[in-house]
JSON list of N, CA and C in Angstrom, two decimals:
[
{"chain": "A", "resi": 1, "resn": "MET", "atom": "N", "xyz": [-56.84, -19.62, -11.82]},
{"chain": "A", "resi": 1, "resn": "MET", "atom": "CA", "xyz": [-56.32, -18.29, -11.96]},
{"chain": "A", "resi": 1, "resn": "MET", "atom": "C", "xyz": [-54.89, -18.39, -12.48]},
{"chain": "A", "resi": 2, "resn": "ILE", "atom": "N", "xyz": [-54.57, -17.64, -13.51]},
{"chain": "A", "resi": 2, "resn": "ILE", "atom": "CA", "xyz": [-53.23, -17.62, -14.08]},
{"chain": "A", "resi": 2, "resn": "ILE", "atom": "C", "xyz": [-52.52, -16.36, -13.61]},
{"chain": "A", "resi": 3, "resn": "MET", "atom": "N", "xyz": [-51.36, -16.57, -13.05]},
{"chain": "A", "resi": 3, "resn": "MET", "atom": "CA", "xyz": [-50.57, -15.43, -12.59]},
{"chain": "A", "resi": 3, "resn": "MET", "atom": "C", "xyz": [-49.56, -15.07, -13.66]},
{"chain": "A", "resi": 4, "resn": "SER", "atom": "N", "xyz": [-49.48, -13.82, -13.94]},
{"chain": "A", "resi": 4, "resn": "SER", "atom": "CA", "xyz": [-48.49, -13.40, -14.94]},
{"chain": "A", "resi": 4, "resn": "SER", "atom": "C", "xyz": [-47.16, -13.14, -14.25]},
{"chain": "A", "resi": 5, "resn": "GLN", "atom": "N", "xyz": [-46.11, -13.46, -14.96]},
{"chain": "A", "resi": 5, "resn": "GLN", "atom": "CA", "xyz": [-44.77, -13.23, -14.46]},
{"chain": "A", "resi": 5, "resn": "GLN", "atom": "C", "xyz": [-44.07, -12.27, -15.41]},
{"chain": "A", "resi": 6, "resn": "GLN", "atom": "N", "xyz": [-43.33, -11.39, -14.84]},
{"chain": "A", "resi": 6, "resn": "GLN", "atom": "CA", "xyz": [-42.51, -10.52, -15.66]},
{"chain": "A", "resi": 6, "resn": "GLN", "atom": "C", "xyz": [-41.11, -11.11, -15.68]},
{"chain": "A", "resi": 7, "resn": "ILE", "atom": "N", "xyz": [-40.59, -11.24, -16.86]},
{"chain": "A", "resi": 7, "resn": "ILE", "atom": "CA", "xyz": [-39.24, -11.77, -17.01]},
{"chain": "A", "resi": 7, "resn": "ILE", "atom": "C", "xyz": [-38.34, -10.62, -17.39]},
{"chain": "A", "resi": 8, "resn": "SER", "atom": "N", "xyz": [-37.36, -10.42, -16.59]},
{"chain": "A", "resi": 8, "resn": "SER", "atom": "CA", "xyz": [-36.41, -9.35, -16.85]},
{"chain": "A", "resi": 8, "resn": "SER", "atom": "C", "xyz": [-35.24, -9.91, -17.66]},
{"chain": "A", "resi": 9, "resn": "ILE", "atom": "N", "xyz": [-35.05, -9.38, -18.83]},
{"chain": "A", "resi": 9, "resn": "ILE", "atom": "CA", "xyz": [-33.96, -9.83, -19.68]},
{"chain": "A", "resi": 9, "resn": "ILE", "atom": "C", "xyz": [-32.83, -8.81, -19.57]},
{"chain": "A", "resi": 10, "resn": "SER", "atom": "N", "xyz": [-31.73, -9.26, -19.09]},
{"chain": "A", "resi": 10, "resn": "SER", "atom": "CA", "xyz": [-30.58, -8.38, -18.93]},
{"chain": "A", "resi": 10, "resn": "SER", "atom": "C", "xyz": [-29.81, -8.31, -20.23]},
{"chain": "A", "resi": 11, "resn": "THR", "atom": "N", "xyz": [-29.51, -7.10, -20.63]},
{"chain": "A", "resi": 11, "resn": "THR", "atom": "CA", "xyz": [-28.71, -6.92, -21.83]},
{"chain": "A", "resi": 11, "resn": "THR", "atom": "C", "xyz": [-27.27, -6.59, -21.46]},
{"chain": "A", "resi": 12, "resn": "GLN", "atom": "N", "xyz": [-26.96, -6.61, -20.18]},
{"chain": "A", "resi": 12, "resn": "GLN", "atom": "CA", "xyz": [-25.61, -6.29, -19.75]},
{"chain": "A", "resi": 12, "resn": "GLN", "atom": "C", "xyz": [-24.63, -7.31, -20.32]},
{"chain": "A", "resi": 13, "resn": "ILE", "atom": "N", "xyz": [-23.49, -6.81, -20.78]},
{"chain": "A", "resi": 13, "resn": "ILE", "atom": "CA", "xyz": [-22.46, -7.71, -21.29]},
{"chain": "A", "resi": 13, "resn": "ILE", "atom": "C", "xyz": [-21.19, -7.54, -20.48]},
{"chain": "A", "resi": 14, "resn": "ASN", "atom": "N", "xyz": [-20.44, -8.62, -20.37]},
{"chain": "A", "resi": 14, "resn": "ASN", "atom": "CA", "xyz": [-19.18, -8.62, -19.66]},
{"chain": "A", "resi": 14, "resn": "ASN", "atom": "C", "xyz": [-18.07, -8.91, -20.66]},
{"chain": "A", "resi": 15, "resn": "LEU", "atom": "N", "xyz": [-17.06, -8.07, -20.64]},
{"chain": "A", "resi": 15, "resn": "LEU", "atom": "CA", "xyz": [-15.93, -8.18, -21.56]},
{"chain": "A", "resi": 15, "resn": "LEU", "atom": "C", "xyz": [-14.63, -8.22, -20.79]},
{"chain": "A", "resi": 16, "resn": "GLN", "atom": "N", "xyz": [-13.60, -8.62, -21.48]},
{"chain": "A", "resi": 16, "resn": "GLN", "atom": "CA", "xyz": [-12.25, -8.47, -20.95]},
{"chain": "A", "resi": 16, "resn": "GLN", "atom": "C", "xyz": [-11.55, -7.47, -21.86]},
{"chain": "A", "resi": 17, "resn": "VAL", "atom": "N", "xyz": [-11.16, -6.34, -21.31]},
{"chain": "A", "resi": 17, "resn": "VAL", "atom": "CA", "xyz": [-10.50, -5.27, -22.07]},
{"chain": "A", "resi": 17, "resn": "VAL", "atom": "C", "xyz": [-9.13, -5.03, -21.46]},
{"chain": "A", "resi": 18, "resn": "ASN", "atom": "N", "xyz": [-8.09, -5.31, -22.24]},
{"chain": "A", "resi": 18, "resn": "ASN", "atom": "CA", "xyz": [-6.71, -5.16, -21.77]},
{"chain": "A", "resi": 18, "resn": "ASN", "atom": "C", "xyz": [-6.49, -5.87, -20.44]},
{"chain": "A", "resi": 19, "resn": "GLY", "atom": "N", "xyz": [-7.05, -7.08, -20.34]},
{"chain": "A", "resi": 19, "resn": "GLY", "atom": "CA", "xyz": [-6.85, -7.91, -19.17]},
{"chain": "A", "resi": 19, "resn": "GLY", "atom": "C", "xyz": [-7.76, -7.61, -18.00]},
{"chain": "A", "resi": 20, "resn": "GLU", "atom": "N", "xyz": [-8.60, -6.58, -18.09]},
{"chain": "A", "resi": 20, "resn": "GLU", "atom": "CA", "xyz": [-9.51, -6.22, -17.01]},
{"chain": "A", "resi": 20, "resn": "GLU", "atom": "C", "xyz": [-10.93, -6.60, -17.39]},
{"chain": "A", "resi": 21, "resn": "HIS", "atom": "N", "xyz": [-11.67, -7.11, -16.40]},
{"chain": "A", "resi": 21, "resn": "HIS", "atom": "CA", "xyz": [-13.08, -7.44, -16.64]},
{"chain": "A", "resi": 21, "resn": "HIS", "atom": "C", "xyz": [-13.89, -6.15, -16.54]},
{"chain": "A", "resi": 22, "resn": "ARG", "atom": "N", "xyz": [-14.69, -5.91, -17.57]},
{"chain": "A", "resi": 22, "resn": "ARG", "atom": "CA", "xyz": [-15.52, -4.70, -17.64]},
{"chain": "A", "resi": 22, "resn": "ARG", "atom": "C", "xyz": [-16.94, -5.10, -17.98]},
{"chain": "A", "resi": 23, "resn": "SER", "atom": "N", "xyz": [-17.91, -4.34, -17.46]},
{"chain": "A", "resi": 23, "resn": "SER", "atom": "CA", "xyz": [-19.32, -4.56, -17.76]},
{"chain": "A", "resi": 23, "resn": "SER", "atom": "C", "xyz": [-19.88, -3.35, -18.47]},
{"chain": "A", "resi": 24, "resn": "PHE", "atom": "N", "xyz": [-20.76, -3.61, -19.44]},
{"chain": "A", "resi": 24, "resn": "PHE", "atom": "CA", "xyz": [-21.41, -2.55, -20.21]},
{"chain": "A", "resi": 24, "resn": "PHE", "atom": "C", "xyz": [-22.89, -2.87, -20.28]},
{"chain": "A", "resi": 25, "resn": "SER", "atom": "N", "xyz": [-23.69, -1.83, -20.50]},
{"chain": "A", "resi": 25, "resn": "SER", "atom": "CA", "xyz": [-25.13, -1.98, -20.41]},
{"chain": "A", "resi": 25, "resn": "SER", "atom": "C", "xyz": [-25.76, -2.73, -21.58]},
{"chain": "A", "resi": 26, "resn": "GLN", "atom": "N", "xyz": [-25.05, -2.80, -22.71]},
{"chain": "A", "resi": 26, "resn": "GLN", "atom": "CA", "xyz": [-25.64, -3.46, -23.88]},
{"chain": "A", "resi": 26, "resn": "GLN", "atom": "C", "xyz": [-24.57, -3.83, -24.89]},
{"chain": "A", "resi": 27, "resn": "GLU", "atom": "N", "xyz": [-24.96, -4.70, -25.83]},
{"chain": "A", "resi": 27, "resn": "GLU", "atom": "CA", "xyz": [-24.07, -4.99, -26.95]},
{"chain": "A", "resi": 27, "resn": "GLU", "atom": "C", "xyz": [-23.94, -3.73, -27.79]},
{"chain": "A", "resi": 28, "resn": "MET", "atom": "N", "xyz": [-22.80, -3.56, -28.43]},
{"chain": "A", "resi": 28, "resn": "MET", "atom": "CA", "xyz": [-22.57, -2.39, -29.27]},
{"chain": "A", "resi": 28, "resn": "MET", "atom": "C", "xyz": [-21.53, -2.73, -30.32]},
{"chain": "A", "resi": 29, "resn": "PHE", "atom": "N", "xyz": [-21.40, -1.86, -31.29]},
{"chain": "A", "resi": 29, "resn": "PHE", "atom": "CA", "xyz": [-20.37, -2.05, -32.29]},
{"chain": "A", "resi": 29, "resn": "PHE", "atom": "C", "xyz": [-19.06, -1.48, -31.76]},
{"chain": "A", "resi": 30, "resn": "LEU", "atom": "N", "xyz": [-17.95, -1.99, -32.29]},
{"chain": "A", "resi": 30, "resn": "LEU", "atom": "CA", "xyz": [-16.63, -1.65, -31.79]},
{"chain": "A", "resi": 30, "resn": "LEU", "atom": "C", "xyz": [-16.38, -0.14, -31.70]},
{"chain": "A", "resi": 31, "resn": "PRO", "atom": "N", "xyz": [-16.67, 0.66, -32.73]},
{"chain": "A", "resi": 31, "resn": "PRO", "atom": "CA", "xyz": [-16.41, 2.09, -32.59]},
{"chain": "A", "resi": 31, "resn": "PRO", "atom": "C", "xyz": [-17.12, 2.75, -31.40]},
{"chain": "A", "resi": 32, "resn": "GLU", "atom": "N", "xyz": [-18.34, 2.28, -31.10]},
{"chain": "A", "resi": 32, "resn": "GLU", "atom": "CA", "xyz": [-19.07, 2.81, -29.94]},
{"chain": "A", "resi": 32, "resn": "GLU", "atom": "C", "xyz": [-18.34, 2.48, -28.64]},
{"chain": "A", "resi": 33, "resn": "LEU", "atom": "N", "xyz": [-17.85, 1.25, -28.54]},
{"chain": "A", "resi": 33, "resn": "LEU", "atom": "CA", "xyz": [-17.12, 0.84, -27.35]},
{"chain": "A", "resi": 33, "resn": "LEU", "atom": "C", "xyz": [-15.84, 1.65, -27.20]},
{"chain": "A", "resi": 34, "resn": "LEU", "atom": "N", "xyz": [-15.11, 1.80, -28.29]},
{"chain": "A", "resi": 34, "resn": "LEU", "atom": "CA", "xyz": [-13.85, 2.55, -28.23]},
{"chain": "A", "resi": 34, "resn": "LEU", "atom": "C", "xyz": [-14.10, 3.99, -27.79]},
{"chain": "A", "resi": 35, "resn": "GLN", "atom": "N", "xyz": [-15.19, 4.58, -28.28]},
{"chain": "A", "resi": 35, "resn": "GLN", "atom": "CA", "xyz": [-15.53, 5.94, -27.89]},
{"chain": "A", "resi": 35, "resn": "GLN", "atom": "C", "xyz": [-15.88, 5.99, -26.41]},
{"chain": "A", "resi": 36, "resn": "GLU", "atom": "N", "xyz": [-16.67, 5.02, -25.96]},
{"chain": "A", "resi": 36, "resn": "GLU", "atom": "CA", "xyz": [-17.06, 4.97, -24.55]},
{"chain": "A", "resi": 36, "resn": "GLU", "atom": "C", "xyz": [-15.85, 4.82, -23.63]},
{"chain": "A", "resi": 37, "resn": "LEU", "atom": "N", "xyz": [-14.84, 4.09, -24.11]},
{"chain": "A", "resi": 37, "resn": "LEU", "atom": "CA", "xyz": [-13.62, 3.90, -23.33]},
{"chain": "A", "resi": 37, "resn": "LEU", "atom": "C", "xyz": [-12.65, 5.08, -23.43]},
{"chain": "A", "resi": 38, "resn": "GLY", "atom": "N", "xyz": [-12.95, 6.01, -24.34]},
{"chain": "A", "resi": 38, "resn": "GLY", "atom": "CA", "xyz": [-12.13, 7.22, -24.44]},
{"chain": "A", "resi": 38, "resn": "GLY", "atom": "C", "xyz": [-10.91, 7.11, -25.34]},
{"chain": "A", "resi": 39, "resn": "PHE", "atom": "N", "xyz": [-10.89, 6.13, -26.24]},
{"chain": "A", "resi": 39, "resn": "PHE", "atom": "CA", "xyz": [-9.75, 5.96, -27.14]},
{"chain": "A", "resi": 39, "resn": "PHE", "atom": "C", "xyz": [-9.89, 6.83, -28.39]},
{"chain": "A", "resi": 40, "resn": "ASN", "atom": "N", "xyz": [-8.77, 7.36, -28.86]},
{"chain": "A", "resi": 40, "resn": "ASN", "atom": "CA", "xyz": [-8.71, 8.04, -30.15]},
{"chain": "A", "resi": 40, "resn": "ASN", "atom": "C", "xyz": [-8.56, 6.93, -31.19]},
{"chain": "A", "resi": 41, "resn": "GLN", "atom": "N", "xyz": [-9.58, 6.72, -32.00]},
{"chain": "A", "resi": 41, "resn": "GLN", "atom": "CA", "xyz": [-9.60, 5.58, -32.91]},
{"chain": "A", "resi": 41, "resn": "GLN", "atom": "C", "xyz": [-8.52, 5.65, -33.99]},
{"chain": "A", "resi": 42, "resn": "ARG", "atom": "N", "xyz": [-7.98, 6.82, -34.23]},
{"chain": "A", "resi": 42, "resn": "ARG", "atom": "CA", "xyz": [-6.92, 6.95, -35.24]},
{"chain": "A", "resi": 42, "resn": "ARG", "atom": "C", "xyz": [-5.57, 6.48, -34.73]},
{"chain": "A", "resi": 43, "resn": "LEU", "atom": "N", "xyz": [-5.45, 6.32, -33.41]},
{"chain": "A", "resi": 43, "resn": "LEU", "atom": "CA", "xyz": [-4.14, 6.03, -32.82]},
{"chain": "A", "resi": 43, "resn": "LEU", "atom": "C", "xyz": [-4.09, 4.70, -32.07]},
{"chain": "A", "resi": 44, "resn": "ILE", "atom": "N", "xyz": [-4.94, 3.75, -32.49]},
{"chain": "A", "resi": 44, "resn": "ILE", "atom": "CA", "xyz": [-4.94, 2.46, -31.78]},
{"chain": "A", "resi": 44, "resn": "ILE", "atom": "C", "xyz": [-4.97, 1.29, -32.76]},
{"chain": "A", "resi": 45, "resn": "ALA", "atom": "N", "xyz": [-4.61, 0.13, -32.22]},
{"chain": "A", "resi": 45, "resn": "ALA", "atom": "CA", "xyz": [-4.78, -1.15, -32.91]},
{"chain": "A", "resi": 45, "resn": "ALA", "atom": "C", "xyz": [-5.60, -2.02, -31.96]},
{"chain": "A", "resi": 46, "resn": "VAL", "atom": "N", "xyz": [-6.44, -2.90, -32.54]},
{"chain": "A", "resi": 46, "resn": "VAL", "atom": "CA", "xyz": [-7.34, -3.72, -31.72]},
{"chain": "A", "resi": 46, "resn": "VAL", "atom": "C", "xyz": [-7.13, -5.20, -32.03]},
{"chain": "A", "resi": 47, "resn": "GLU", "atom": "N", "xyz": [-6.96, -5.97, -30.96]},
{"chain": "A", "resi": 47, "resn": "GLU", "atom": "CA", "xyz": [-6.98, -7.42, -31.07]},
{"chain": "A", "resi": 47, "resn": "GLU", "atom": "C", "xyz": [-8.33, -7.86, -30.51]},
{"chain": "A", "resi": 48, "resn": "TYR", "atom": "N", "xyz": [-9.07, -8.62, -31.31]},
{"chain": "A", "resi": 48, "resn": "TYR", "atom": "CA", "xyz": [-10.43, -9.03, -30.96]},
{"chain": "A", "resi": 48, "resn": "TYR", "atom": "C", "xyz": [-10.47, -10.55, -30.86]},
{"chain": "A", "resi": 49, "resn": "ASN", "atom": "N", "xyz": [-10.68, -11.06, -29.67]},
{"chain": "A", "resi": 49, "resn": "ASN", "atom": "CA", "xyz": [-10.72, -12.51, -29.42]},
{"chain": "A", "resi": 49, "resn": "ASN", "atom": "C", "xyz": [-9.50, -13.22, -30.01]},
{"chain": "A", "resi": 50, "resn": "GLY", "atom": "N", "xyz": [-8.33, -12.63, -29.80]},
{"chain": "A", "resi": 50, "resn": "GLY", "atom": "CA", "xyz": [-7.09, -13.26, -30.20]},
{"chain": "A", "resi": 50, "resn": "GLY", "atom": "C", "xyz": [-6.60, -12.98, -31.60]},
{"chain": "A", "resi": 51, "resn": "GLU", "atom": "N", "xyz": [-7.35, -12.19, -32.37]},
{"chain": "A", "resi": 51, "resn": "GLU", "atom": "CA", "xyz": [-6.98, -11.87, -33.75]},
{"chain": "A", "resi": 51, "resn": "GLU", "atom": "C", "xyz": [-6.88, -10.36, -33.93]},
{"chain": "A", "resi": 52, "resn": "ILE", "atom": "N", "xyz": [-5.84, -9.91, -34.64]},
{"chain": "A", "resi": 52, "resn": "ILE", "atom": "CA", "xyz": [-5.76, -8.49, -34.97]},
{"chain": "A", "resi": 52, "resn": "ILE", "atom": "C", "xyz": [-6.93, -8.16, -35.90]},
{"chain": "A", "resi": 53, "resn": "LEU", "atom": "N", "xyz": [-7.68, -7.14, -35.55]},
{"chain": "A", "resi": 53, "resn": "LEU", "atom": "CA", "xyz": [-8.86, -6.78, -36.32]},
{"chain": "A", "resi": 53, "resn": "LEU", "atom": "C", "xyz": [-8.55, -5.57, -37.19]},
{"chain": "A", "resi": 54, "resn": "HIS", "atom": "N", "xyz": [-8.56, -5.80, -38.49]},
{"chain": "A", "resi": 54, "resn": "HIS", "atom": "CA", "xyz": [-8.27, -4.71, -39.44]},
{"chain": "A", "resi": 54, "resn": "HIS", "atom": "C", "xyz": [-9.35, -3.64, -39.32]},
{"chain": "A", "resi": 55, "resn": "ARG", "atom": "N", "xyz": [-8.92, -2.42, -39.42]},
{"chain": "A", "resi": 55, "resn": "ARG", "atom": "CA", "xyz": [-9.80, -1.26, -39.24]},
{"chain": "A", "resi": 55, "resn": "ARG", "atom": "C", "xyz": [-11.04, -1.31, -40.14]},
{"chain": "A", "resi": 56, "resn": "GLN", "atom": "N", "xyz": [-10.94, -1.90, -41.32]},
{"chain": "A", "resi": 56, "resn": "GLN", "atom": "CA", "xyz": [-12.08, -1.94, -42.23]},
{"chain": "A", "resi": 56, "resn": "GLN", "atom": "C", "xyz": [-13.25, -2.75, -41.68]},
{"chain": "A", "resi": 57, "resn": "PHE", "atom": "N", "xyz": [-13.00, -3.60, -40.68]},
{"chain": "A", "resi": 57, "resn": "PHE", "atom": "CA", "xyz": [-14.05, -4.42, -40.08]},
{"chain": "A", "resi": 57, "resn": "PHE", "atom": "C", "xyz": [-14.62, -3.84, -38.79]},
{"chain": "A", "resi": 58, "resn": "TRP", "atom": "N", "xyz": [-14.08, -2.74, -38.32]},
{"chain": "A", "resi": 58, "resn": "TRP", "atom": "CA", "xyz": [-14.52, -2.19, -37.04]},
{"chain": "A", "resi": 58, "resn": "TRP", "atom": "C", "xyz": [-16.01, -1.86, -37.03]},
{"chain": "A", "resi": 59, "resn": "LEU", "atom": "N", "xyz": [-16.51, -1.23, -38.09]},
{"chain": "A", "resi": 59, "resn": "LEU", "atom": "CA", "xyz": [-17.92, -0.81, -38.12]},
{"chain": "A", "resi": 59, "resn": "LEU", "atom": "C", "xyz": [-18.88, -2.00, -38.13]},
{"chain": "A", "resi": 60, "resn": "LYS", "atom": "N", "xyz": [-18.40, -3.16, -38.58]},
{"chain": "A", "resi": 60, "resn": "LYS", "atom": "CA", "xyz": [-19.25, -4.36, -38.67]},
{"chain": "A", "resi": 60, "resn": "LYS", "atom": "C", "xyz": [-19.10, -5.28, -37.46]},
{"chain": "A", "resi": 61, "resn": "THR", "atom": "N", "xyz": [-18.17, -4.98, -36.57]},
{"chain": "A", "resi": 61, "resn": "THR", "atom": "CA", "xyz": [-17.88, -5.86, -35.45]},
{"chain": "A", "resi": 61, "resn": "THR", "atom": "C", "xyz": [-18.74, -5.51, -34.25]},
{"chain": "A", "resi": 62, "resn": "GLN", "atom": "N", "xyz": [-19.69, -6.39, -33.95]},
{"chain": "A", "resi": 62, "resn": "GLN", "atom": "CA", "xyz": [-20.56, -6.18, -32.80]},
{"chain": "A", "resi": 62, "resn": "GLN", "atom": "C", "xyz": [-19.92, -6.85, -31.59]},
{"chain": "A", "resi": 63, "resn": "ILE", "atom": "N", "xyz": [-19.74, -6.08, -30.55]},
{"chain": "A", "resi": 63, "resn": "ILE", "atom": "CA", "xyz": [-19.14, -6.58, -29.32]},
{"chain": "A", "resi": 63, "resn": "ILE", "atom": "C", "xyz": [-20.22, -7.31, -28.52]},
{"chain": "A", "resi": 64, "resn": "LYS", "atom": "N", "xyz": [-19.90, -8.55, -28.13]},
{"chain": "A", "resi": 64, "resn": "LYS", "atom": "CA", "xyz": [-20.87, -9.39, -27.44]},
{"chain": "A", "resi": 64, "resn": "LYS", "atom": "C", "xyz": [-20.32, -9.88, -26.11]},
{"chain": "A", "resi": 65, "resn": "ASN", "atom": "N", "xyz": [-21.20, -10.37, -25.29]},
{"chain": "A", "resi": 65, "resn": "ASN", "atom": "CA", "xyz": [-20.83, -10.89, -23.98]},
{"chain": "A", "resi": 65, "resn": "ASN", "atom": "C", "xyz": [-19.71, -11.92, -24.11]},
{"chain": "A", "resi": 66, "resn": "GLY", "atom": "N", "xyz": [-18.68, -11.78, -23.30]},
{"chain": "A", "resi": 66, "resn": "GLY", "atom": "CA", "xyz": [-17.58, -12.74, -23.27]},
{"chain": "A", "resi": 66, "resn": "GLY", "atom": "C", "xyz": [-16.43, -12.41, -24.21]},
{"chain": "A", "resi": 67, "resn": "ASP", "atom": "N", "xyz": [-16.57, -11.37, -25.04]},
{"chain": "A", "resi": 67, "resn": "ASP", "atom": "CA", "xyz": [-15.48, -11.02, -25.96]},
{"chain": "A", "resi": 67, "resn": "ASP", "atom": "C", "xyz": [-14.26, -10.54, -25.19]},
{"chain": "A", "resi": 68, "resn": "ARG", "atom": "N", "xyz": [-13.09, -10.74, -25.82]},
{"chain": "A", "resi": 68, "resn": "ARG", "atom": "CA", "xyz": [-11.82, -10.31, -25.24]},
{"chain": "A", "resi": 68, "resn": "ARG", "atom": "C", "xyz": [-11.16, -9.33, -26.21]},
{"chain": "A", "resi": 69, "resn": "LEU", "atom": "N", "xyz": [-10.79, -8.17, -25.70]},
{"chain": "A", "resi": 69, "resn": "LEU", "atom": "CA", "xyz": [-10.14, -7.17, -26.53]},
{"chain": "A", "resi": 69, "resn": "LEU", "atom": "C", "xyz": [-8.84, -6.71, -25.89]},
{"chain": "A", "resi": 70, "resn": "GLU", "atom": "N", "xyz": [-7.86, -6.54, -26.73]},
{"chain": "A", "resi": 70, "resn": "GLU", "atom": "CA", "xyz": [-6.61, -5.88, -26.34]},
{"chain": "A", "resi": 70, "resn": "GLU", "atom": "C", "xyz": [-6.53, -4.65, -27.23]},
{"chain": "A", "resi": 71, "resn": "ILE", "atom": "N", "xyz": [-6.41, -3.50, -26.61]},
{"chain": "A", "resi": 71, "resn": "ILE", "atom": "CA", "xyz": [-6.37, -2.24, -27.35]},
{"chain": "A", "resi": 71, "resn": "ILE", "atom": "C", "xyz": [-5.02, -1.59, -27.07]},
{"chain": "A", "resi": 72, "resn": "VAL", "atom": "N", "xyz": [-4.27, -1.36, -28.13]},
{"chain": "A", "resi": 72, "resn": "VAL", "atom": "CA", "xyz": [-2.91, -0.83, -28.01]},
{"chain": "A", "resi": 72, "resn": "VAL", "atom": "C", "xyz": [-2.88, 0.57, -28.60]},
{"chain": "A", "resi": 73, "resn": "THR", "atom": "N", "xyz": [-2.37, 1.52, -27.84]},
{"chain": "A", "resi": 73, "resn": "THR", "atom": "CA", "xyz": [-2.22, 2.89, -28.30]},
{"chain": "A", "resi": 73, "resn": "THR", "atom": "C", "xyz": [-0.87, 3.04, -28.99]},
{"chain": "A", "resi": 74, "resn": "ILE", "atom": "N", "xyz": [-0.90, 3.67, -30.15]},
{"chain": "A", "resi": 74, "resn": "ILE", "atom": "CA", "xyz": [0.32, 3.92, -30.90]},
{"chain": "A", "resi": 74, "resn": "ILE", "atom": "C", "xyz": [0.95, 5.22, -30.38]},
{"chain": "A", "resi": 75, "resn": "VAL", "atom": "N", "xyz": [2.22, 5.13, -30.00]},
{"chain": "A", "resi": 75, "resn": "VAL", "atom": "CA", "xyz": [2.91, 6.28, -29.44]},
{"chain": "A", "resi": 75, "resn": "VAL", "atom": "C", "xyz": [4.10, 6.60, -30.35]},
{"chain": "A", "resi": 76, "resn": "GLY", "atom": "N", "xyz": [4.17, 7.85, -30.77]},
{"chain": "A", "resi": 76, "resn": "GLY", "atom": "CA", "xyz": [5.29, 8.28, -31.59]},
{"chain": "A", "resi": 76, "resn": "GLY", "atom": "C", "xyz": [6.40, 8.85, -30.71]},
{"chain": "A", "resi": 77, "resn": "GLY", "atom": "N", "xyz": [7.54, 8.95, -31.27]},
{"chain": "A", "resi": 77, "resn": "GLY", "atom": "CA", "xyz": [8.66, 9.53, -30.52]},
{"chain": "A", "resi": 77, "resn": "GLY", "atom": "C", "xyz": [9.97, 9.02, -31.04]},
{"chain": "A", "resi": 78, "resn": "GLY", "atom": "N", "xyz": [11.00, 9.43, -30.42]},
{"chain": "A", "resi": 78, "resn": "GLY", "atom": "CA", "xyz": [12.30, 9.00, -30.91]},
{"chain": "A", "resi": 78, "resn": "GLY", "atom": "C", "xyz": [13.34, 8.96, -29.86]}
]
């Protein structure tokens, strides 16, 4: 008799965002993550795994388990 096993594959990913460990339900592209975190994408700069990520690459950047992001909000004033 062969017993079937169900294998549960977790898609949860763990990231470091601004020095804090965060968990998300799945891999996603950077703009989706920024929206989920509540950032105004026009007013931020992103460092992705130690490198400043130019805005033109945001749509192509898939966030994966273990990635490190620093997100800086641009503040105007005088």
